Amino acid sequence: MTSLKDDTGATTAAQFPTAFRWGAATAAYQIEGAAGEGGRGPSIWDTFCRTPGKVLGGDTGDVAVDHYHRFPEDVRLMSDLGLTAYRFSISWSRVQPSGTGAFNQEGLDFYRRLVDALLDAGIEPWPTLYHWDLPQPLEDKGGWPERETAHRFAEYATHVHAALGDRVRHWTTINEPWCAAFLGYASGEHAPGRLDPAASLLAAHHQMLGHGLAIEAMRARTPDNRFGAAVNLYAVTPATDDPADVDAARRIDGLQNRLFLDPLLLGRYPEDVLEDTSRYGFVPADADLAVIGTPIDQLGINYYSRHTVAGTPGEAAQTASSPFSTHSPWVGSDHVRFVPAGRPVTGMGWEIDADGLHEVLTRVHRDYPEVSLYITENGAGYDETPDGDGTVQDTGRIDYLDAHLRACHRAIADGVPLRGYFTWSLLDNFEWAWGYSKRFGLVHVDYATQRRVPKDSARWYAGVIRRGGPPGRG
Ligand code: FCB
């Protein structure tokens, strides 16, 4: 690959701390492919992709970007970018095909080779143990709404940790439990595609229980490793100061943010959210909360956008482009609407609001002051086609990343213990229900040939890493 030298000058307007980690993120089902190779078993996403009408274009992760075979090339790309850390996920069904019982050495060996290649390149491996790809046999037994799944997860996590704990220091248990619970079990937009609000609350609870059980077991083996989870947080604003809108904002903030932050960081559920959802009969046991609230060393925050919500029924339709129109099936008749606030949007239709990231970071630090923070995902998806010479001039993505990094810098200046930033994503990849129609990568992938070509944003990000911050202006 040609060198990723940028031409934006040597100065930065926002110097990040020297030890700040600069990374990029991916997830197993979105990049690995090789779905039927190496002893991997089926996951709920294999099944979901084969259910007609669920994934745009009938796309699947069968091949994805073939990272399973091409990881040495991808590690070279990371090295050219100058990444100091790489966040990836481990496919449970590659490591333990049935989700229970026998482990698959070939699967573990793949991750060991990947980790070794990263370490050789001077890049810290940051694995996530669960990024939505539950082994199908566990879903057949009831999936995340079943308590047993939390125990199976802890067993799997412990096994992976035993295999890689000598070379991996930072561990993320679960990724965005909100999505896996509510898109997976309430709105049905993600695997396993169920429409069962009561089950979705249990799915949220048991993911967090699995997280706590896994950390207790892993920490017992290597107390000096760093453990945490990654949650997707939103800035939430009421559309007006009408009390109905203010209350809608409280409810959505409750479901989106506090339902996860409070148990994970304070060991308790927010009372108001339990009340809002009481019709579903969810009553968490205190003993579970003691496990869920086991101390974590780092919190991963995935940030993309802000929600503006209204609490009264009205003319404006729910924003179809917002993934969170999907709160509605289980907020039921609560008349929460997601209203457009008029900001520019990415190709996903998600409003761009970097100030929201600063707001989220300062809020998390204020309400949960003990924990170190990392941005474990942040990025912009577009429909992109390369120019004739194969380049992608993704100025929209560069502007997005630039603004969000400046928001991170401001948060650090305000005293937030933000220690690193992972952009989503290293490579274009399988974007869940959107299939291959949306591209988030710094590196363009031609899905027909698997050729990787760094976009302008890759050159830009390499420059950011080299100088320790986004470029100075003017
Ligand atoms: C997040 C997911 C990640 C990716 C981005 C765009 O919700 O964690 O896998 O799809 O959105």
Coordinates of C-alpha atoms and ligand atoms in Angstrom, one line a residue:
M1 CA 0.0 0.0 0.0
T2 CA 1.1 3.5 -0.6
S3 CA 2.2 5.4 2.4
L4 CA -0.4 7.1 4.4
K5 CA 1.3 10.5 4.5
D6 CA -1.2 13.3 4.8
D7 CA -0.6 16.9 3.7
T8 CA -2.4 18.7 6.4
G9 CA 0.6 20.1 8.2
A10 CA 2.5 19.3 11.4
T11 CA 0.5 21.3 13.9
T12 CA -2.5 20.3 15.9
A13 CA -5.1 22.6 17.3
A14 CA -5.9 20.0 20.0
Q15 CA -3.0 18.1 21.4
F16 CA -4.1 14.9 23.1
P17 CA -2.1 13.3 26.0
T18 CA 0.9 11.3 24.9
A19 CA -0.5 8.1 26.4
F20 CA -3.8 8.5 24.5
R21 CA -4.7 5.4 22.6
W22 CA -5.5 5.8 18.9
G23 CA -7.5 2.9 17.5
A24 CA -10.1 1.6 15.0
A25 CA -12.8 -0.9 15.6
T26 CA -14.5 -3.8 13.9
A27 CA -16.6 -6.8 14.8
A28 CA -16.3 -10.5 13.9
Y29 CA -19.5 -11.1 12.0
Q30 CA -19.1 -7.8 10.1
I31 CA -15.6 -8.6 8.7
E32 CA -14.5 -12.2 9.1
G33 CA -16.5 -14.1 6.6
A34 CA -15.4 -17.8 6.5
A35 CA -18.7 -18.6 8.1
G36 CA -18.5 -22.2 7.3
E37 CA -14.8 -22.7 7.9
G38 CA -12.4 -23.5 10.7
G39 CA -15.1 -25.4 12.7
R40 CA -17.3 -22.3 13.2
G41 CA -20.9 -23.0 14.2
P42 CA -23.9 -21.0 13.2
S43 CA -24.8 -17.8 15.0
I44 CA -28.1 -16.0 15.2
W45 CA -26.9 -13.6 12.5
D46 CA -26.4 -16.5 10.1
T47 CA -30.0 -17.5 10.7
F48 CA -31.3 -13.9 10.6
C49 CA -29.6 -13.1 7.3
R50 CA -31.3 -16.1 5.8
T51 CA -34.8 -14.9 6.9
P52 CA -36.3 -13.2 3.9
G53 CA -36.8 -9.4 4.3
K54 CA -34.6 -9.0 7.3
V55 CA -31.4 -7.8 5.7
L56 CA -31.2 -5.3 2.9
G57 CA -30.6 -7.0 -0.4
G58 CA -30.5 -10.4 1.3
D59 CA -26.9 -9.8 2.2
T60 CA -25.1 -12.1 4.6
G61 CA -21.8 -12.1 6.5
D62 CA -20.8 -15.4 4.8
V63 CA -17.8 -13.8 3.1
A64 CA -17.9 -10.2 4.5
V65 CA -14.5 -8.7 3.9
D66 CA -12.7 -12.1 4.2
H67 CA -10.7 -10.9 7.2
Y68 CA -10.4 -14.5 8.4
H69 CA -8.0 -15.1 5.5
R70 CA -6.7 -11.6 5.0
F71 CA -5.9 -10.5 8.5
P72 CA -2.2 -10.1 7.9
E73 CA -2.9 -7.6 5.2
D74 CA -5.4 -5.8 7.5
V75 CA -2.8 -5.7 10.3
R76 CA -0.4 -4.1 7.8
L77 CA -3.1 -1.5 7.0
M78 CA -3.4 -0.7 10.7
S79 CA 0.3 -0.4 11.0
D80 CA 0.4 2.0 8.1
L81 CA -2.2 4.1 9.8
G82 CA -0.1 4.2 12.9
L83 CA -2.9 2.7 15.1
T84 CA -1.7 2.0 18.7
A85 CA -4.7 -0.2 19.5
Y86 CA -7.2 -2.3 17.6
R87 CA -10.7 -3.2 18.8
F88 CA -12.1 -6.4 17.3
S89 CA -14.6 -9.0 18.5
I90 CA -14.3 -12.7 19.0
S91 CA -17.0 -14.9 17.5
W92 CA -18.4 -17.1 20.2
S93 CA -19.5 -19.7 17.6
R94 CA -16.0 -19.9 16.1
V95 CA -14.6 -20.6 19.5
Q96 CA -17.4 -22.7 21.0
P97 CA -19.7 -23.8 18.1
S98 CA -22.6 -25.0 20.2
G99 CA -22.3 -22.2 22.7
T100 CA -21.9 -25.0 25.3
G101 CA -19.6 -27.9 25.7
A102 CA -16.6 -28.5 23.4
F103 CA -14.3 -25.6 22.4
N104 CA -12.8 -25.4 18.9
Q105 CA -9.1 -25.1 19.0
E106 CA -9.0 -23.9 15.4
G107 CA -11.1 -20.9 16.3
L108 CA -8.9 -20.0 19.3
D109 CA -5.8 -20.4 17.1
F110 CA -7.2 -17.9 14.6
Y111 CA -7.5 -15.3 17.4
R112 CA -4.1 -16.2 18.8
R113 CA -2.5 -15.6 15.4
L114 CA -4.4 -12.3 15.0
V115 CA -3.3 -11.2 18.5
D116 CA 0.3 -12.2 17.8
A117 CA 0.3 -10.3 14.5
L118 CA -1.0 -7.2 16.3
L119 CA 1.6 -7.4 19.0
D120 CA 4.4 -7.9 16.4
A121 CA 3.2 -4.7 14.8
G122 CA 3.2 -2.8 18.1
I123 CA -0.6 -2.6 18.2
E124 CA -2.5 -3.4 21.4
P125 CA -5.2 -6.0 20.9
W126 CA -8.6 -4.9 22.4
P127 CA -11.0 -7.8 22.0
T128 CA -14.7 -7.7 22.7
L129 CA -16.2 -11.0 23.7
Y130 CA -19.7 -10.5 22.5
H131 CA -20.7 -8.3 19.6
W132 CA -24.2 -9.7 18.9
D133 CA -23.4 -13.1 17.3
L134 CA -24.9 -15.5 19.8
P135 CA -24.4 -19.2 18.9
Q136 CA -27.7 -20.3 17.3
P137 CA -28.0 -23.4 19.5
L138 CA -28.2 -21.1 22.5
E139 CA -31.0 -19.1 20.9
D140 CA -32.7 -22.4 20.3
K141 CA -32.7 -22.9 24.0
G142 CA -34.2 -19.4 24.7
G143 CA -31.3 -17.0 24.0
W144 CA -30.5 -14.0 26.2
P145 CA -33.9 -14.0 27.9
E146 CA -32.8 -17.2 29.6
R147 CA -30.6 -16.8 32.6
E148 CA -28.5 -19.8 31.6
T149 CA -27.1 -17.9 28.7
A150 CA -25.3 -15.5 31.1
H151 CA -23.6 -18.5 32.7
R152 CA -22.7 -19.9 29.2
F153 CA -21.2 -16.5 28.3
A154 CA -19.1 -16.5 31.4
E155 CA -17.8 -19.9 30.7
Y156 CA -16.9 -19.0 27.1
A157 CA -15.3 -15.8 28.2
T158 CA -13.2 -17.5 30.8
H159 CA -12.0 -20.0 28.2
V160 CA -11.0 -17.3 25.7
H161 CA -9.3 -15.4 28.5
A162 CA -7.3 -18.5 29.6
A163 CA -6.1 -18.8 26.0
L164 CA -5.2 -15.2 25.4
G165 CA -4.9 -13.6 28.8
D166 CA -1.1 -13.8 28.6
R167 CA -1.1 -11.4 25.6
V168 CA -4.2 -9.4 25.9
R169 CA -4.5 -6.8 28.7
H170 CA -7.8 -4.9 27.9
W171 CA -11.0 -6.9 27.8
T172 CA -14.5 -5.8 26.7
T173 CA -17.2 -8.2 27.6
I174 CA -20.4 -7.0 25.8
N175 CA -21.0 -4.5 23.0
E176 CA -24.1 -2.3 23.0
P177 CA -26.4 -4.5 25.1
W178 CA -29.1 -2.0 24.2
C179 CA -29.0 -3.1 20.6
A180 CA -28.8 -6.8 21.3
A181 CA -31.7 -6.6 23.7
F182 CA -34.1 -4.2 22.1
L183 CA -33.4 -4.4 18.4
G184 CA -32.9 -8.2 18.8
Y185 CA -35.8 -9.1 21.1
A186 CA -38.3 -6.2 21.0
S187 CA -38.4 -4.5 17.6
G188 CA -37.1 -7.5 15.7
E189 CA -34.8 -5.4 13.5
H190 CA -31.7 -7.4 14.5
A191 CA -31.1 -11.1 15.2
P192 CA -32.8 -13.1 16.5
G193 CA -35.7 -10.9 15.3
R194 CA -38.2 -11.4 18.1
L195 CA -41.0 -9.0 19.0
D196 CA -41.3 -9.6 22.7
P197 CA -40.8 -6.6 25.0
A198 CA -40.7 -8.6 28.2
A199 CA -38.0 -10.9 26.8
S200 CA -36.0 -7.8 25.7
L201 CA -35.7 -6.6 29.3
L202 CA -34.5 -10.0 30.4
A203 CA -32.1 -10.0 27.5
A204 CA -30.6 -6.7 28.7
H205 CA -30.4 -8.0 32.3
H206 CA -28.8 -11.3 31.4
Q207 CA -26.2 -9.7 29.1
M208 CA -25.2 -7.6 32.0
L209 CA -25.2 -10.6 34.4
G210 CA -23.0 -12.5 32.0
H211 CA -20.7 -9.4 31.9
G212 CA -20.4 -9.4 35.7
L213 CA -19.9 -13.2 36.0
A214 CA -17.3 -13.1 33.2
I215 CA -15.3 -10.3 34.8
E216 CA -15.4 -12.0 38.2
A217 CA -13.9 -15.2 36.7
M218 CA -11.4 -13.5 34.4
R219 CA -10.2 -11.1 37.1
A220 CA -9.6 -14.0 39.5
R221 CA -7.0 -15.3 37.0
T222 CA -5.3 -12.0 36.0
P223 CA -6.1 -9.2 38.5
D224 CA -3.8 -6.8 36.5
N225 CA -5.9 -7.1 33.3
R226 CA -8.3 -4.3 32.6
F227 CA -12.0 -5.2 32.2
G228 CA -15.1 -3.3 31.0
A229 CA -18.1 -3.2 28.7
A230 CA -19.0 -1.0 25.7
V231 CA -22.4 0.8 25.7
N232 CA -24.0 3.0 23.1
L233 CA -24.9 6.3 24.6
Y234 CA -26.9 9.2 23.2
A235 CA -27.3 12.8 24.1
V236 CA -31.1 13.2 24.6
T237 CA -32.9 16.5 24.4
P238 CA -36.6 17.3 24.7
A239 CA -38.0 18.9 21.6
T240 CA -39.5 21.8 23.7
D241 CA -39.7 22.6 27.4
D242 CA -43.2 21.3 27.4
P243 CA -43.4 18.9 30.5
A244 CA -44.6 16.1 28.2
D245 CA -41.4 16.4 26.0
V246 CA -39.2 16.7 29.1
D247 CA -40.7 13.6 30.4
A248 CA -40.2 11.8 27.1
A249 CA -36.5 12.8 27.2
R250 CA -36.3 11.4 30.7
R251 CA -37.8 8.1 29.6
I252 CA -35.6 7.7 26.5
D253 CA -32.5 8.7 28.4
G254 CA -33.6 6.1 30.9
L255 CA -34.0 3.3 28.4
Q256 CA -31.0 4.2 26.3
N257 CA -28.4 5.3 28.8
R258 CA -29.2 4.8 32.5
L259 CA -30.8 1.3 32.1
F260 CA -27.2 0.2 31.4
L261 CA -25.0 2.7 33.2
D262 CA -26.6 2.5 36.6
P263 CA -26.5 -1.3 37.0
L264 CA -23.0 -1.6 35.5
L265 CA -21.5 1.3 37.4
L266 CA -23.7 1.7 40.5
G267 CA -25.1 -1.8 40.9
R268 CA -28.7 -0.7 40.8
Y269 CA -31.4 -0.1 38.3
P270 CA -32.9 3.4 37.8
E271 CA -36.2 3.4 39.7
D272 CA -38.0 5.5 37.2
V273 CA -37.1 3.1 34.3
L274 CA -38.3 0.1 36.3
E275 CA -41.6 2.0 36.9
D276 CA -41.9 2.9 33.2
T277 CA -41.5 -0.7 32.3
S278 CA -43.4 -2.3 35.2
R279 CA -46.1 -3.7 32.9
Y280 CA -43.6 -6.2 31.6
G281 CA -43.1 -7.8 35.1
F282 CA -39.3 -7.4 35.2
V283 CA -38.1 -7.6 38.8
P284 CA -34.3 -7.9 39.1
A285 CA -32.8 -9.8 42.0
D286 CA -30.5 -7.9 44.3
A287 CA -28.0 -10.7 44.1
D288 CA -27.7 -10.2 40.4
L289 CA -27.1 -6.6 40.8
A290 CA -24.2 -7.2 43.1
V291 CA -22.6 -9.3 40.2
I292 CA -23.6 -6.8 37.5
G293 CA -22.0 -4.0 39.5
T294 CA -18.7 -5.7 39.9
P295 CA -16.2 -2.9 39.5
I296 CA -14.9 -2.2 36.0
D297 CA -11.7 -0.6 35.0
Q298 CA -12.8 1.0 31.9
L299 CA -16.1 2.0 30.2
G300 CA -16.3 1.9 26.4
I301 CA -18.7 4.5 25.0
N302 CA -20.0 4.2 21.4
Y303 CA -21.3 7.5 20.3
Y304 CA -23.0 8.4 17.0
S305 CA -25.7 11.0 17.5
R306 CA -28.3 12.8 19.6
H307 CA -32.0 12.1 20.0
T308 CA -34.5 14.9 20.2
V309 CA -37.8 13.6 21.5
A310 CA -41.3 14.7 22.0
G311 CA -43.8 13.4 24.4
T312 CA -47.1 14.2 22.8
P313 CA -48.8 12.6 19.8
G314 CA -48.6 15.0 16.8
E315 CA -48.3 15.4 13.1
A316 CA -44.6 14.7 12.7
A317 CA -44.0 11.1 11.9
Q318 CA -41.3 9.2 13.7
T319 CA -38.0 9.7 12.0
A320 CA -37.9 6.6 9.9
S321 CA -34.1 7.0 9.5
S322 CA -33.5 6.9 13.3
P323 CA -32.8 3.4 14.6
F324 CA -34.5 4.5 17.7
S325 CA -37.9 4.8 16.2
T326 CA -37.7 1.3 17.4
H327 CA -38.1 2.3 21.0
S328 CA -41.8 2.7 20.2
P329 CA -42.9 -1.0 20.1
W330 CA -42.1 -1.4 23.7
V331 CA -42.6 2.1 25.0
G332 CA -46.0 1.2 23.8
S333 CA -48.6 3.9 24.0
D334 CA -46.3 6.3 25.7
H335 CA -46.3 8.6 22.7
V336 CA -42.6 9.1 22.4
R337 CA -41.6 10.5 19.1
F338 CA -38.1 11.0 17.7
V339 CA -38.2 14.4 15.9
P340 CA -35.7 15.7 13.5
A341 CA -33.8 18.7 14.9
G342 CA -32.7 19.9 11.5
R343 CA -29.0 19.1 11.8
P344 CA -27.0 17.7 8.9
V345 CA -27.2 13.9 8.7
T346 CA -24.8 11.2 7.7
G347 CA -25.7 8.6 5.0
M348 CA -27.4 6.7 7.8
G349 CA -29.8 9.6 8.3
W350 CA -28.3 10.1 11.8
E351 CA -28.0 13.7 12.9
I352 CA -24.4 14.9 13.3
D353 CA -23.9 16.5 16.7
A354 CA -20.3 16.5 18.1
D355 CA -21.4 18.7 21.1
G356 CA -23.5 15.7 22.1
L357 CA -20.4 13.7 22.5
H358 CA -18.9 16.3 24.8
E359 CA -22.2 16.3 26.7
V360 CA -22.2 12.5 27.1
L361 CA -18.6 12.4 28.2
T362 CA -19.0 15.1 30.8
R363 CA -22.3 13.6 32.0
V364 CA -20.9 10.1 32.4
H365 CA -17.9 11.5 34.3
R366 CA -20.1 13.6 36.6
D367 CA -22.6 10.8 37.4
Y368 CA -20.1 7.9 37.4
P369 CA -16.8 9.6 38.4
E370 CA -14.6 6.6 39.2
V371 CA -14.2 4.9 35.8
S372 CA -11.7 5.5 33.0
L373 CA -13.4 6.2 29.6
Y374 CA -12.7 5.2 26.1
I375 CA -14.6 6.0 22.9
T376 CA -14.9 2.5 21.6
E377 CA -16.9 3.5 18.5
N378 CA -17.5 6.8 16.6
G379 CA -17.8 7.3 12.9
A380 CA -19.9 8.1 9.9
G381 CA -21.6 5.8 7.3
Y382 CA -22.2 6.8 3.7
D383 CA -23.1 5.3 0.4
E384 CA -19.7 5.7 -1.3
T385 CA -18.3 4.8 -4.7
P386 CA -14.6 5.3 -5.5
D387 CA -13.4 7.6 -8.3
G388 CA -12.1 6.1 -11.5
D389 CA -8.6 5.7 -9.9
G390 CA -10.0 3.9 -6.9
T391 CA -9.9 6.7 -4.3
V392 CA -12.7 7.9 -2.1
Q393 CA -12.7 11.5 -1.2
D394 CA -14.7 11.2 2.0
T395 CA -14.6 14.8 3.3
G396 CA -17.9 14.2 5.1
R397 CA -16.3 11.5 7.2
I398 CA -13.2 13.6 7.8
D399 CA -15.4 16.5 9.0
Y400 CA -17.3 14.2 11.3
L401 CA -14.2 12.7 12.9
D402 CA -12.5 16.1 13.2
A403 CA -15.5 17.6 15.0
H404 CA -15.9 14.6 17.3
L405 CA -12.2 14.5 18.2
R406 CA -12.3 18.1 19.1
A407 CA -15.3 17.4 21.4
C408 CA -13.2 14.6 23.0
H409 CA -10.3 17.1 23.5
R410 CA -12.6 19.6 25.1
A411 CA -13.9 16.9 27.5
I412 CA -10.4 16.0 28.5
A413 CA -9.6 19.7 29.1
D414 CA -12.7 19.7 31.3
G415 CA -11.3 16.9 33.4
V416 CA -12.9 13.8 31.9
P417 CA -10.6 10.8 32.1
L418 CA -10.9 9.9 28.5
R419 CA -8.0 7.6 27.6
G420 CA -8.5 6.6 24.0
Y421 CA -10.5 6.7 20.8
F422 CA -11.5 3.9 18.4
T423 CA -13.1 5.0 15.2
W424 CA -15.7 2.9 13.6
S425 CA -14.5 1.4 11.4
L426 CA -11.2 0.3 10.0
L427 CA -12.8 -1.3 6.9
D428 CA -16.1 -1.0 5.1
N429 CA -18.1 -4.0 6.2
F430 CA -21.4 -5.8 6.7
E431 CA -23.6 -3.1 8.4
W432 CA -26.2 -5.5 10.0
A433 CA -29.7 -4.9 8.7
W434 CA -28.3 -2.5 6.1
G435 CA -26.2 -5.2 4.5
Y436 CA -23.3 -3.8 2.5
S437 CA -25.2 -0.7 1.5
K438 CA -23.6 1.6 4.1
R439 CA -19.8 2.1 4.4
F440 CA -18.1 3.2 7.6
G441 CA -14.5 2.3 6.8
L442 CA -11.4 4.4 6.7
V443 CA -10.4 1.9 4.1
H444 CA -12.6 1.2 1.1
V445 CA -13.3 -2.5 0.3
D446 CA -14.3 -3.6 -3.2
Y447 CA -16.6 -6.4 -2.2
A448 CA -16.2 -8.2 -5.6
T449 CA -12.4 -8.4 -5.4
Q450 CA -11.7 -7.7 -1.7
R451 CA -9.2 -5.0 -2.7
R452 CA -8.6 -2.5 0.1
V453 CA -7.9 1.1 -0.8
P454 CA -7.4 3.7 2.0
K455 CA -9.8 6.6 1.7
D456 CA -8.8 10.2 2.2
S457 CA -10.0 9.8 5.8
A458 CA -7.4 7.1 6.3
R459 CA -4.6 9.5 5.3
W460 CA -6.2 12.2 7.5
Y461 CA -6.4 9.9 10.5
A462 CA -2.8 8.7 10.1
G463 CA -1.9 12.4 10.3
V464 CA -4.0 12.8 13.5
I465 CA -2.2 9.9 15.1
R466 CA 1.2 11.1 14.0
R467 CA 0.8 14.6 15.5
G468 CA -1.4 13.6 18.4
G469 CA -4.5 15.5 17.4
P470 CA -6.6 16.8 14.6
P471 CA -4.8 19.3 12.3
G472 CA -4.6 23.0 13.0
R473 CA -6.8 25.2 10.8
G474 CA -5.8 28.0 8.6
Ligands
FCB1 C1 -22.9 0.2 16.2 C2 -22.4 -1.3 16.2 C3 -21.3 -1.5 15.1 C4 -21.6 -0.7 13.8 C5 -22.0 0.7 14.1 C6 -22.3 1.5 12.9 O1 -24.2 0.2 16.8 O2 -21.8 -1.6 17.4 O3 -21.2 -2.9 14.9 O4 -22.6 -1.4 13.1 O5 -23.1 0.8 15.0

